[in-house]
Coordinates of C-alpha atoms and ligand atoms in Angstrom, one line a residue:
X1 CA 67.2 -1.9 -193.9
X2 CA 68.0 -1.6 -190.1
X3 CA 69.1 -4.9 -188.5
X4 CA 67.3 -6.1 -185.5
X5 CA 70.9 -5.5 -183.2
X6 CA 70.2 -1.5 -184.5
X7 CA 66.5 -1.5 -184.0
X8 CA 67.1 -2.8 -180.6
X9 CA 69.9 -1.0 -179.6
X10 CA 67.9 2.6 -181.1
X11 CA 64.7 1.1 -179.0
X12 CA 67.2 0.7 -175.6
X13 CA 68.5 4.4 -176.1
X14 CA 65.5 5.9 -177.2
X15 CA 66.3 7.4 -181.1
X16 CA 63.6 5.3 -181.9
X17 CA 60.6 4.4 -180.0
X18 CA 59.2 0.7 -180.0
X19 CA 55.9 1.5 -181.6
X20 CA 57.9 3.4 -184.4
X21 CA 59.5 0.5 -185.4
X22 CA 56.4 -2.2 -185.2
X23 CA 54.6 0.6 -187.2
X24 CA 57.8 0.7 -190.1
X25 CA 57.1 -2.7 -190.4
X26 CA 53.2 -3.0 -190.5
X27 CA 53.5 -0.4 -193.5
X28 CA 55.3 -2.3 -195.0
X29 CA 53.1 -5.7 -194.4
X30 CA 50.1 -3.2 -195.5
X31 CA 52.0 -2.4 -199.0
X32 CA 53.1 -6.0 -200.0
X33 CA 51.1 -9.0 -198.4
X34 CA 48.4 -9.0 -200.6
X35 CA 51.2 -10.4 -203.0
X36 CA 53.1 -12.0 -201.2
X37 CA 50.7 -13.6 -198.6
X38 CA 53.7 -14.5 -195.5
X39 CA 51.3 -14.4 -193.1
X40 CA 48.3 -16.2 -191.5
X41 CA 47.3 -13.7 -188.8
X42 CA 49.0 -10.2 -188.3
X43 CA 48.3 -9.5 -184.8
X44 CA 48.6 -6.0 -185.2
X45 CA 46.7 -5.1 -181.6
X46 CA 48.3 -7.4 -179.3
X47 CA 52.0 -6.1 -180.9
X48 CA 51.2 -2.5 -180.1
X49 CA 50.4 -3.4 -177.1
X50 CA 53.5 -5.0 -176.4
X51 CA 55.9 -2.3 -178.1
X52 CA 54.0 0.3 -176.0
X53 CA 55.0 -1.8 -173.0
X54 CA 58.5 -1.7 -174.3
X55 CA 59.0 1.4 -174.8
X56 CA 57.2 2.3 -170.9
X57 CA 60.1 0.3 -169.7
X58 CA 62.4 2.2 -171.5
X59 CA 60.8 5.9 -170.6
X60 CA 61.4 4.0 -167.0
X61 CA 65.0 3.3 -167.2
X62 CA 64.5 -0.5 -167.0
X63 CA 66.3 -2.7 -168.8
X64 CA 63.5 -4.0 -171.9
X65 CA 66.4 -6.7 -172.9
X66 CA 68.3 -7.4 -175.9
X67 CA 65.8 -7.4 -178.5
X68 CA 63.9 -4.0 -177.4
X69 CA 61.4 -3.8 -179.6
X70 CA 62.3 -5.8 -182.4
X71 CA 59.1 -7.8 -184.6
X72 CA 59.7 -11.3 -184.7
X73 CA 57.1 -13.4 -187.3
X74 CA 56.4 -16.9 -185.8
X75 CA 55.9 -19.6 -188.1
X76 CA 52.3 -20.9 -187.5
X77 CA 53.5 -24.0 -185.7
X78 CA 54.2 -22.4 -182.8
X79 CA 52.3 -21.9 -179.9
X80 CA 50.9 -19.0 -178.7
X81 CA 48.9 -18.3 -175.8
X82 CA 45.1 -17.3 -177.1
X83 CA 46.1 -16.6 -180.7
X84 CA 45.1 -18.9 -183.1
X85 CA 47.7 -21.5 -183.9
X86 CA 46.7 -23.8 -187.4
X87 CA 49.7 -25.3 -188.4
X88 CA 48.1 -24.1 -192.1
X89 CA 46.3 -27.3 -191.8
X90 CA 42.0 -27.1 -191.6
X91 CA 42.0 -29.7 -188.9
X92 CA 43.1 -27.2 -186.2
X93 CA 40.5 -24.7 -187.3
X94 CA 39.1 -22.5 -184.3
X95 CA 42.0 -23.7 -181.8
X96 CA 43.7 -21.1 -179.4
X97 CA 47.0 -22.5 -177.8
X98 CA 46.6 -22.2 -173.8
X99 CA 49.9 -21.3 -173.6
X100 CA 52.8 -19.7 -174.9
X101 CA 55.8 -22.0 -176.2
X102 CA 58.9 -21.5 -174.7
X103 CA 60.7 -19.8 -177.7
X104 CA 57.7 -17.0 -177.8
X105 CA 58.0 -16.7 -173.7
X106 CA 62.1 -16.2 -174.5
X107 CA 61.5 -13.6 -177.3
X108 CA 59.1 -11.9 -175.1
X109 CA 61.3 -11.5 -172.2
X110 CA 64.3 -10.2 -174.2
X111 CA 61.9 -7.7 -175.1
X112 CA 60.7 -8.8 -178.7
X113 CA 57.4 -8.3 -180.1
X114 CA 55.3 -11.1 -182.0
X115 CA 53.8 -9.6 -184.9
X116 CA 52.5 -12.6 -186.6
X117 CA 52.2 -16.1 -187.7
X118 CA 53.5 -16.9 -191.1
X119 CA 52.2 -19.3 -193.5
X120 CA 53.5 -22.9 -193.9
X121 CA 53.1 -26.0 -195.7
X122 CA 50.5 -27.7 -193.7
X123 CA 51.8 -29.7 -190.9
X124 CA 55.5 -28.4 -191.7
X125 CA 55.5 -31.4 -194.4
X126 CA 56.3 -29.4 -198.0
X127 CA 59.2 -27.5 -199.8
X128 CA 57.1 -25.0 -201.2
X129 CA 54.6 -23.7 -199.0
X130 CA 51.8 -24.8 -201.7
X131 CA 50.8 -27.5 -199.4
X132 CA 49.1 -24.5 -196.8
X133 CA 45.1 -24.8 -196.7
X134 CA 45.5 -21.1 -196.9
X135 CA 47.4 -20.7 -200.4
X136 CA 50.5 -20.3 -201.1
X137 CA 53.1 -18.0 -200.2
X138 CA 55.1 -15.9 -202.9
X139 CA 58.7 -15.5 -203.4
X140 CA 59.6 -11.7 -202.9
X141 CA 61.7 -11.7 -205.2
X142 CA 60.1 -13.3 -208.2
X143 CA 56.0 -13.6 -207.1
X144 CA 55.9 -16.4 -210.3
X145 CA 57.7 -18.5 -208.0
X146 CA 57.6 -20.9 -204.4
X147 CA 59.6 -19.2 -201.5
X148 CA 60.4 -22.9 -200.5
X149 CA 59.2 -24.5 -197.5
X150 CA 57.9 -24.9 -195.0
X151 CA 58.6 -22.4 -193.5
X152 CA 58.0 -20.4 -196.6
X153 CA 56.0 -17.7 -195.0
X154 CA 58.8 -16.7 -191.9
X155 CA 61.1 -16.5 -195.1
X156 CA 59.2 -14.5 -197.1
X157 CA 58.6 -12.6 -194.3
X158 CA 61.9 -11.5 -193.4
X159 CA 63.0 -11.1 -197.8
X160 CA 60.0 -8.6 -197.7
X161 CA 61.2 -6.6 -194.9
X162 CA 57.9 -7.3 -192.9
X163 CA 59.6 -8.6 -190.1
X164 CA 63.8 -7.9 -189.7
X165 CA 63.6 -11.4 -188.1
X166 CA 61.5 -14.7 -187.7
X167 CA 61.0 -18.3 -186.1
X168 CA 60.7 -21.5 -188.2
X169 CA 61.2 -25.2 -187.4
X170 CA 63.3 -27.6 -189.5
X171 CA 62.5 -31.4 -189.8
X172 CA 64.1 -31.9 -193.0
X173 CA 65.6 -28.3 -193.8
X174 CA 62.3 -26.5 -193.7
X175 CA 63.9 -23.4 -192.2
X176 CA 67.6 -23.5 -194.3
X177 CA 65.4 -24.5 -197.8
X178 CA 63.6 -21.4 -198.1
X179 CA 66.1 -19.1 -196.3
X180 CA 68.4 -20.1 -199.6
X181 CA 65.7 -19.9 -201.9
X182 CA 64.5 -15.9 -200.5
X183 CA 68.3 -14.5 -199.8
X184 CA 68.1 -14.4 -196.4
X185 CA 70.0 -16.7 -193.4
X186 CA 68.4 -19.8 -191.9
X187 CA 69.9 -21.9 -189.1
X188 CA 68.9 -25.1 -187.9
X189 CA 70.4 -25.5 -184.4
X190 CA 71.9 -28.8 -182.9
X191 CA 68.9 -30.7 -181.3
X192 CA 67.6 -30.3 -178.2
X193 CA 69.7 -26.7 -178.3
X194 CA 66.2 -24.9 -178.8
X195 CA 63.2 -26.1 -176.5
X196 CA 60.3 -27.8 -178.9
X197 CA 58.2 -27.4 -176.1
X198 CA 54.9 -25.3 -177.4
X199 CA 56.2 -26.2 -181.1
X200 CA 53.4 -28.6 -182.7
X201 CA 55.0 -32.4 -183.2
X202 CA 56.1 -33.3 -187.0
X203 CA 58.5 -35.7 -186.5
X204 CA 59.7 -35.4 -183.1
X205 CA 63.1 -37.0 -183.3
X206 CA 64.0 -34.3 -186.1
X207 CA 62.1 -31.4 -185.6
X208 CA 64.1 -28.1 -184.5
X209 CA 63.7 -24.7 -183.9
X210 CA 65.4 -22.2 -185.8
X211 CA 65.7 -18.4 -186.9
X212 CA 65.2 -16.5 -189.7
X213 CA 67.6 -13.0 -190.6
X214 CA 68.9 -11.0 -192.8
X215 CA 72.7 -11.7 -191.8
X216 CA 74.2 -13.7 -189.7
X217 CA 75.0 -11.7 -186.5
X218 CA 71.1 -10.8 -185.6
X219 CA 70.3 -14.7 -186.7
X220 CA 73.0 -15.2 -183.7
X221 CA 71.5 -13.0 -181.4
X222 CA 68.1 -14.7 -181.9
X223 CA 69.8 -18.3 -181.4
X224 CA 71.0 -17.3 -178.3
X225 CA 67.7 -15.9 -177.2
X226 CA 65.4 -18.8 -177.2
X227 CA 68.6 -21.9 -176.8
X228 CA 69.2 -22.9 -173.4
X229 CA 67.8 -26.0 -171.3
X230 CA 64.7 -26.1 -170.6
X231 CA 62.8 -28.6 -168.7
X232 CA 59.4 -28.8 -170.3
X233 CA 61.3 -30.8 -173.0
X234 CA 62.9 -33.8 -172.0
X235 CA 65.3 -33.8 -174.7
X236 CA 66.3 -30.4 -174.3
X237 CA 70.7 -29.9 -173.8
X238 CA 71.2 -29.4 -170.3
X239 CA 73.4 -26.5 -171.0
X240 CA 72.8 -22.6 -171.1
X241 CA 72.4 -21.0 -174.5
X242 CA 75.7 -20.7 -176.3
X243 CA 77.8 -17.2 -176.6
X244 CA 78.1 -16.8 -180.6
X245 CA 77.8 -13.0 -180.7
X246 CA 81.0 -12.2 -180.0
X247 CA 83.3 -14.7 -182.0
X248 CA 81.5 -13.8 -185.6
X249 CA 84.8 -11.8 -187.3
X250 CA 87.4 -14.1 -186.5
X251 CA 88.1 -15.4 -189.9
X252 CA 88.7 -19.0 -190.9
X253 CA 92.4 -18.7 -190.5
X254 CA 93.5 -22.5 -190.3
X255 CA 89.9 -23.7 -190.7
X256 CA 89.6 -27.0 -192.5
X257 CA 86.5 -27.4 -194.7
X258 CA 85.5 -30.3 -196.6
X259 CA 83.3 -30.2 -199.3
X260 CA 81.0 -32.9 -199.3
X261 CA 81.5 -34.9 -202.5
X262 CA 78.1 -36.3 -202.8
X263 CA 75.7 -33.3 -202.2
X264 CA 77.5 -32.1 -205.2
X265 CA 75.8 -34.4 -207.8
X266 CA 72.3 -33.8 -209.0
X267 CA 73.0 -30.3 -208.3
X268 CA 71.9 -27.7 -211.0
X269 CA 75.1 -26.2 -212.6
X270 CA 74.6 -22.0 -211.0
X271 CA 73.8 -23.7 -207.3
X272 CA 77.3 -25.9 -207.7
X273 CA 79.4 -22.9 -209.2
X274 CA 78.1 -20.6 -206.5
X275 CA 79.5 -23.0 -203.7
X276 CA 83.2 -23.6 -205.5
X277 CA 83.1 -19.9 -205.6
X278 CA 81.9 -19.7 -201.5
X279 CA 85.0 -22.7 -201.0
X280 CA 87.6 -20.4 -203.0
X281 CA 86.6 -16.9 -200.7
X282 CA 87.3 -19.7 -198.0
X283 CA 90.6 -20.6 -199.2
X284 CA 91.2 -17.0 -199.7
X285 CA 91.2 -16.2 -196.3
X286 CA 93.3 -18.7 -195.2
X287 CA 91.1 -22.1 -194.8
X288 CA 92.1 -25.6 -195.7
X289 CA 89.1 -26.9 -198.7
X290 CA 89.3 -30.2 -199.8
X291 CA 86.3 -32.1 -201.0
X292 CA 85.3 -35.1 -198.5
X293 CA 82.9 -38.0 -199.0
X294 CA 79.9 -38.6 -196.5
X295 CA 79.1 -42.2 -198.7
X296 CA 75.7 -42.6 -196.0
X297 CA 73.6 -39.6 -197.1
X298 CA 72.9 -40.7 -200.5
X299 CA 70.4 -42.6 -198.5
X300 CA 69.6 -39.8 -196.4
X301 CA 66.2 -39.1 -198.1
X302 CA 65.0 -42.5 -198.1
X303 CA 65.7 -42.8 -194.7
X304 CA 64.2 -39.5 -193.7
X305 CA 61.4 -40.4 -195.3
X306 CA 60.4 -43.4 -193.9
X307 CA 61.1 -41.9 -190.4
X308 CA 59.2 -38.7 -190.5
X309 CA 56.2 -39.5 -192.2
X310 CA 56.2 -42.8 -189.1
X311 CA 56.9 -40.3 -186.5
X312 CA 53.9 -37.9 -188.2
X313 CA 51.4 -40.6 -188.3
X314 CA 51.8 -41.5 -184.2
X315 CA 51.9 -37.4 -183.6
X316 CA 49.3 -36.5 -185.8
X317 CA 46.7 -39.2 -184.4
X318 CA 45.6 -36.8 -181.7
X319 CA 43.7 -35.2 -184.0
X320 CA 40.4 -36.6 -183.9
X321 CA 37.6 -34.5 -183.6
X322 CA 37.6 -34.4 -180.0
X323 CA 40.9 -32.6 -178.3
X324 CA 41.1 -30.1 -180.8
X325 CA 39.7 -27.4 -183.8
X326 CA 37.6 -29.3 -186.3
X327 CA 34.9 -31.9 -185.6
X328 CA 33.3 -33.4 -188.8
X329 CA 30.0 -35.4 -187.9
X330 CA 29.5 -39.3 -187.8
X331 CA 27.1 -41.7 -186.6
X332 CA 29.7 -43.4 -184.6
X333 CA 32.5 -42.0 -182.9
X334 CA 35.2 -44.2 -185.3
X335 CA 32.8 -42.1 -187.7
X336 CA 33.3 -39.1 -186.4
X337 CA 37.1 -39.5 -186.2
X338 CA 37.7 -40.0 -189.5
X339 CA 35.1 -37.6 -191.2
X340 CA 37.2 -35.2 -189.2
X341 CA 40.3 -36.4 -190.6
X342 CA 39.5 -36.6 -194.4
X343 CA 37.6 -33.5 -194.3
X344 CA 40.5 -31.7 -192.0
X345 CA 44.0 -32.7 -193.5
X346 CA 45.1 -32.2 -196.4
X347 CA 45.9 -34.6 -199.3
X348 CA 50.0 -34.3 -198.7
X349 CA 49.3 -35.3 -194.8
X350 CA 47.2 -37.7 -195.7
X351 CA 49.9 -39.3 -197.8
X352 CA 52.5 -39.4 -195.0
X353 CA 50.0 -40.6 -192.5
X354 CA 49.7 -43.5 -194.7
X355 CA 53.1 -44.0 -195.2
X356 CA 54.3 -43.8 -191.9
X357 CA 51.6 -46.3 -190.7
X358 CA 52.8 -49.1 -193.7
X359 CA 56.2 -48.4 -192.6
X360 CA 55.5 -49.0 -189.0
X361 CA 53.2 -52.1 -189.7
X362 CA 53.7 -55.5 -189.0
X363 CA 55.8 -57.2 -191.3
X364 CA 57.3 -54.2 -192.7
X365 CA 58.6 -52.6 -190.1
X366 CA 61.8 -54.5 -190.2
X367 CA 62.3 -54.3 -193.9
X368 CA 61.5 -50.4 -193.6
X369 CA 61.5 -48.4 -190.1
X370 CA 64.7 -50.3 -189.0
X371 CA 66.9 -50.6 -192.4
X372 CA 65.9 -46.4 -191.8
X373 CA 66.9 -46.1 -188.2
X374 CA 70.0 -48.4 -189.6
X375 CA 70.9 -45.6 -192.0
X376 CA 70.4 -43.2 -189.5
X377 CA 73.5 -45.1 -187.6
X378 CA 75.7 -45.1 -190.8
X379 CA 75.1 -41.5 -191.4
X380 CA 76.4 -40.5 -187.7
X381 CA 79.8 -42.6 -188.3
X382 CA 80.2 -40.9 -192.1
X383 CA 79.6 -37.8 -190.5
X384 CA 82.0 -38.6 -187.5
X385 CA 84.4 -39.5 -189.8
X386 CA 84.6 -36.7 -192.2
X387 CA 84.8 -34.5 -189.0
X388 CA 87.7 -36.3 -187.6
X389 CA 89.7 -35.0 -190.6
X390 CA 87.8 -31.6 -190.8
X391 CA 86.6 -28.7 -188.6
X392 CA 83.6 -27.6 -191.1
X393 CA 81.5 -29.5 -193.8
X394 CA 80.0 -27.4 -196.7
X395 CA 77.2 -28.5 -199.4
X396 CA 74.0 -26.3 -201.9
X397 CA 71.4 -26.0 -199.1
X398 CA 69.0 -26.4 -202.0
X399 CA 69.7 -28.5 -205.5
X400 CA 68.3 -25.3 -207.3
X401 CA 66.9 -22.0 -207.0
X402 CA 63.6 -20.9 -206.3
X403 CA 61.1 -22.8 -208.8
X404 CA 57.6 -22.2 -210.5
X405 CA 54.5 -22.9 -208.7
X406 CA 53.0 -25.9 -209.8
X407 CA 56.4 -27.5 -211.1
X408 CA 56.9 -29.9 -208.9
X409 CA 53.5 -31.4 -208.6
X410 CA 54.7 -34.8 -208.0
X411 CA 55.7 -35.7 -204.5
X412 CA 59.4 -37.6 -206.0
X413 CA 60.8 -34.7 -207.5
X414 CA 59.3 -32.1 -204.2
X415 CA 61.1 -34.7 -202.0
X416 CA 64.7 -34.1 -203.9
X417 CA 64.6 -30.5 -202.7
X418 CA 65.7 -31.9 -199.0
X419 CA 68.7 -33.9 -200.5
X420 CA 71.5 -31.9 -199.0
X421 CA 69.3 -30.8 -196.1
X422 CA 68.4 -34.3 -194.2
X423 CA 71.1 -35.5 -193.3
X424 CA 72.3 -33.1 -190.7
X425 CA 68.5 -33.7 -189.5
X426 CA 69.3 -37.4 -189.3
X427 CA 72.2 -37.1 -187.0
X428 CA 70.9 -33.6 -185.2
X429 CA 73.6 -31.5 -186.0
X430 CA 73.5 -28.1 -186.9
X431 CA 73.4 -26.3 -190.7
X432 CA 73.2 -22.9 -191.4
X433 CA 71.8 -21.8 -194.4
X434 CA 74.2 -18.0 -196.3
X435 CA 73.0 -16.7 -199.0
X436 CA 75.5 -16.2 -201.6
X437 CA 75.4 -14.6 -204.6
X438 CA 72.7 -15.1 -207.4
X439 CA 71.8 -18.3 -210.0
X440 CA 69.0 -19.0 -212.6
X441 CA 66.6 -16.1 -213.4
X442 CA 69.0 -13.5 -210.8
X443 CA 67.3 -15.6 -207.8
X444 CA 69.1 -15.9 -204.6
X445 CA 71.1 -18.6 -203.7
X446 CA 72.4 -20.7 -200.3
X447 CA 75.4 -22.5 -199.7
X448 CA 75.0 -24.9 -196.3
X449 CA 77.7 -25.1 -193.7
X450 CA 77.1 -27.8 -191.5
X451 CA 79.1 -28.7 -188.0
X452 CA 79.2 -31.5 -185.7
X453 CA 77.2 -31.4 -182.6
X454 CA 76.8 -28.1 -180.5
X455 CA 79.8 -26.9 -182.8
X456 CA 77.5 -23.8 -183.3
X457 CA 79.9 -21.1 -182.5
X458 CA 82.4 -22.5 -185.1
X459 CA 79.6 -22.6 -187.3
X460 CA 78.1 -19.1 -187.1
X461 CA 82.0 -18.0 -187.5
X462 CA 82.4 -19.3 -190.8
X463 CA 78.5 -18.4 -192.1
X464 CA 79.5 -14.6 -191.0
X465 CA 83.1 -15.2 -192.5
X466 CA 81.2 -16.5 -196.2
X467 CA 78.8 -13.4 -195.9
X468 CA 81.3 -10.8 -196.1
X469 CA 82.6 -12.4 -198.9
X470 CA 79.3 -12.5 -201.0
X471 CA 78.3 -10.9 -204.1
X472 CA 76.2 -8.1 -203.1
X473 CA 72.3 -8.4 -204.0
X474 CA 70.1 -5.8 -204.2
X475 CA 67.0 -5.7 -201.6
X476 CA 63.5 -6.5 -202.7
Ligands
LIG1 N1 60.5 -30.8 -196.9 C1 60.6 -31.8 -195.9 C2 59.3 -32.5 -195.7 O1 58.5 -32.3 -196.4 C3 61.1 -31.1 -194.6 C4 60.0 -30.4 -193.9 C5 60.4 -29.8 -192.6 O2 61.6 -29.6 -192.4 N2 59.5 -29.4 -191.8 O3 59.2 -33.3 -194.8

């Protein structure tokens, strides 16, 4: 399969024309998503449009930008201007976004064409994707299983060659999770490096965007498409997006990595052996891998959630019959508000609703929200510790591989998936998500190198140093 840098690059000199490629891929789409089921809208029209556009600029001799022509999948939690957005949730049923976010307006200047929106767990709460009022999405490569989650359907999406790249958002490792458990590479970026403006509110001290790739290089050339300030979001990085590109094969030479002790335990046995195996192809070539302790992030998911699902319940009150999508009737308007909200969310949101309002409520707030925010503290000084001794931190992205639908039905054991993927959330540093090599049932598995703050260019170095020293898999 072409990577989006040769689609691009054939688009720009004109082997290839940009309606060949979106067509490639919408075969594709038309042969597998009945199984698979990535997407919630393919906007099939609107994207030949815009490849025909592309392709005009190139007959012209204009420059149609670094991503000429290349689909991009957009998790369904981002906005886009009159396509239906619906965060896979009921409640925003019939709403068109009047505007574009500022991640779609960046793809769509650097020439990219939006293709879709891919299916998530509703609300971008879920590590499986079975929370989506539309069904679930499938695992490429095994359809008996999840594809992880949320963004389950951008990663799917991108394993089943129906987009060579995609957009999720990570709260609590929804983009890194299912990039380990399809094969492909996720990347959740330090925050406020990617504008959340136009992305629809989880938890907004957590939430980041992210993309989805098959290696490492094109997931850097869509980082440094949509990063940058940008001042519709006030906690946006005022800095320009970061050059990574061009430092990917410079080894790990002198590197030192630690091995974060805890995010080993509780790990199953093929997940852990795949990650001494990705710390040996580090010491190989020529890296420093000793295994460090991090002591806060056993708390990590307690802490996270208590945070998100607070966060989620202030951001998700705007839905209420009268700003946007559903409206349920009532007698009343109090009625009417919460007709709309039982009949519109589903049971999991409902859940963390609930839970974030207890935790926020008087009396409890100390006892919960703050010992949380408290941990959140701890976690930044572990972290700043561990990183005054090493360049690199590396953990599973995912304590196991793909499962079964339906195995994890209750919400303790679907909340372990995020062990090793919270904490850089908690202290908004960046992870990347490499696949490496296979475990349980041949299924694809992730190891997680994480970096301190805006150390992406270090980071993406050693993710593209770890790929080329995979076990090869075969495509789906
Ligand atoms: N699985 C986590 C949750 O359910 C993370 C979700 C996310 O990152 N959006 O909250």
């Amino acid at each position: 399969m072409n990577s989006a840098r040769e689609l691009a690059s054939d688009v720009r000199d004109s082997r290839q024309t940009a309606v060949q490629v979106l067509e490639d891929f919408l075969r594709s789409i038309e042969d597998k998503e009945e199984e698979v089921h990535a997407f919630n809208v393919v906007d099939r029209e609107n994207a030949v449009e815009a490849a025909a556009k592309i392709d005009e600029i190139v007959a012209s001799g204009r420059d149609p930008g670094p991503l000429a022509g290349v689909p991009v999948a957009l998790k369904d939690n981002l906005c886009t201007r009159n396509l239906a957005t619906t965060c896979s949730s009921r409640i925003l049923e019939g709403w068109k976004p009047p505007y574009d976010a500022t991640v779609v307006e960046r793809l769509r200047s650097a020439g990219a064409v939006i293709i879709g929106k891919t299916n998530l767990d509703e609300f971008a709460m879920g590590s499986s994707t079975e929370h989506s009022a539309f069904g679930p999405t499938r695992n490429p490569h095994d359809l008996t299983r999840v594809p992880g989650g949320s963004s389950g359907g951008s990663a799917a999406a991108v394993a089943a060659g129906f987009a060579p790249v995609a957009l999720g958002s990570d709260t609590g490792g929804s983009i890194r999770q299912p990039a380990a458990l399809c094969g492909v590479v996720g990347v959740k970026p330090t925050y406020g490096l990617v504008s959340r403006y136009g992305l629809v509110a989880f938890a907004s001290s957590f939430d980041q965007i992210g993309p989805f790739a098959n290696d490492v290089a094109d997931a850097a050339l869509v980082l440094e498409t949509i990063g940058g300030h940008d001042p519709l979001d006030s906690t946006s990085i005022p800095l320009p997006s970061p050059s990574l590109s061009g430092g990917l094969s410079s080894g790990v030479e002198g590197l030192r990595v630690g091995l974060v002790s805890e995010l080993l335990a509780g790990i199953d046995e093929d997940v852990v052996e795949r990650v001494h195996q990705t710390a040996d192809a580090l010491r190989a070539g020529g890296a420093t891998v000793d295994l460090v302790s991090v002591p806060a992030v056993e708390y990590g998911l307690t802490a996270y959630y208590l945070i998100a699902p607070a966060e989620a319940s202030s951001n998700l009150a705007r839905y209420d019959g009268v700003r946007y999508g559903l409206r349920a009737e009532g007698s009343e308007v109090a009625d009417m508000n919460a007709a709309t909200r039982r009949e519109g969310f589903g049971d999991e949101v409902i859940a963390r609703v609930m839970l974030g309002t207890f935790a926020l409520s008087a009396g409890y707030y100390d006892a919960f929200y703050g010992k949380a925010q408290k941990v959140r503290t701890l976690t930044r000084r572990d972290f700043d510790s561990a990183y005054a001794s090493h360049d690199i931190l590396l953990s599973p992205t995912s304590p196991s591989v793909a499962f079964r639908f339906g195995e994890r039905s209750d919400p303790m054991t679907m909340y372990r998936c995020d062990t090793c993927t919270v904490p850089s959330n908690l202290v908004g540093d960046p992870a990347i998500s490499v696949p490496y090599g296979t475990g349980e049932g041949g299924m694809p598995v992730g190891v997680q190198v994480m970096a301190p703050q805006l150390g992406e260019s270090e980071m993406f170095r050693v993710a593209s140093f770890i790929e080329s020293q995979a076990p090869k898999r075969d495509a789906v």
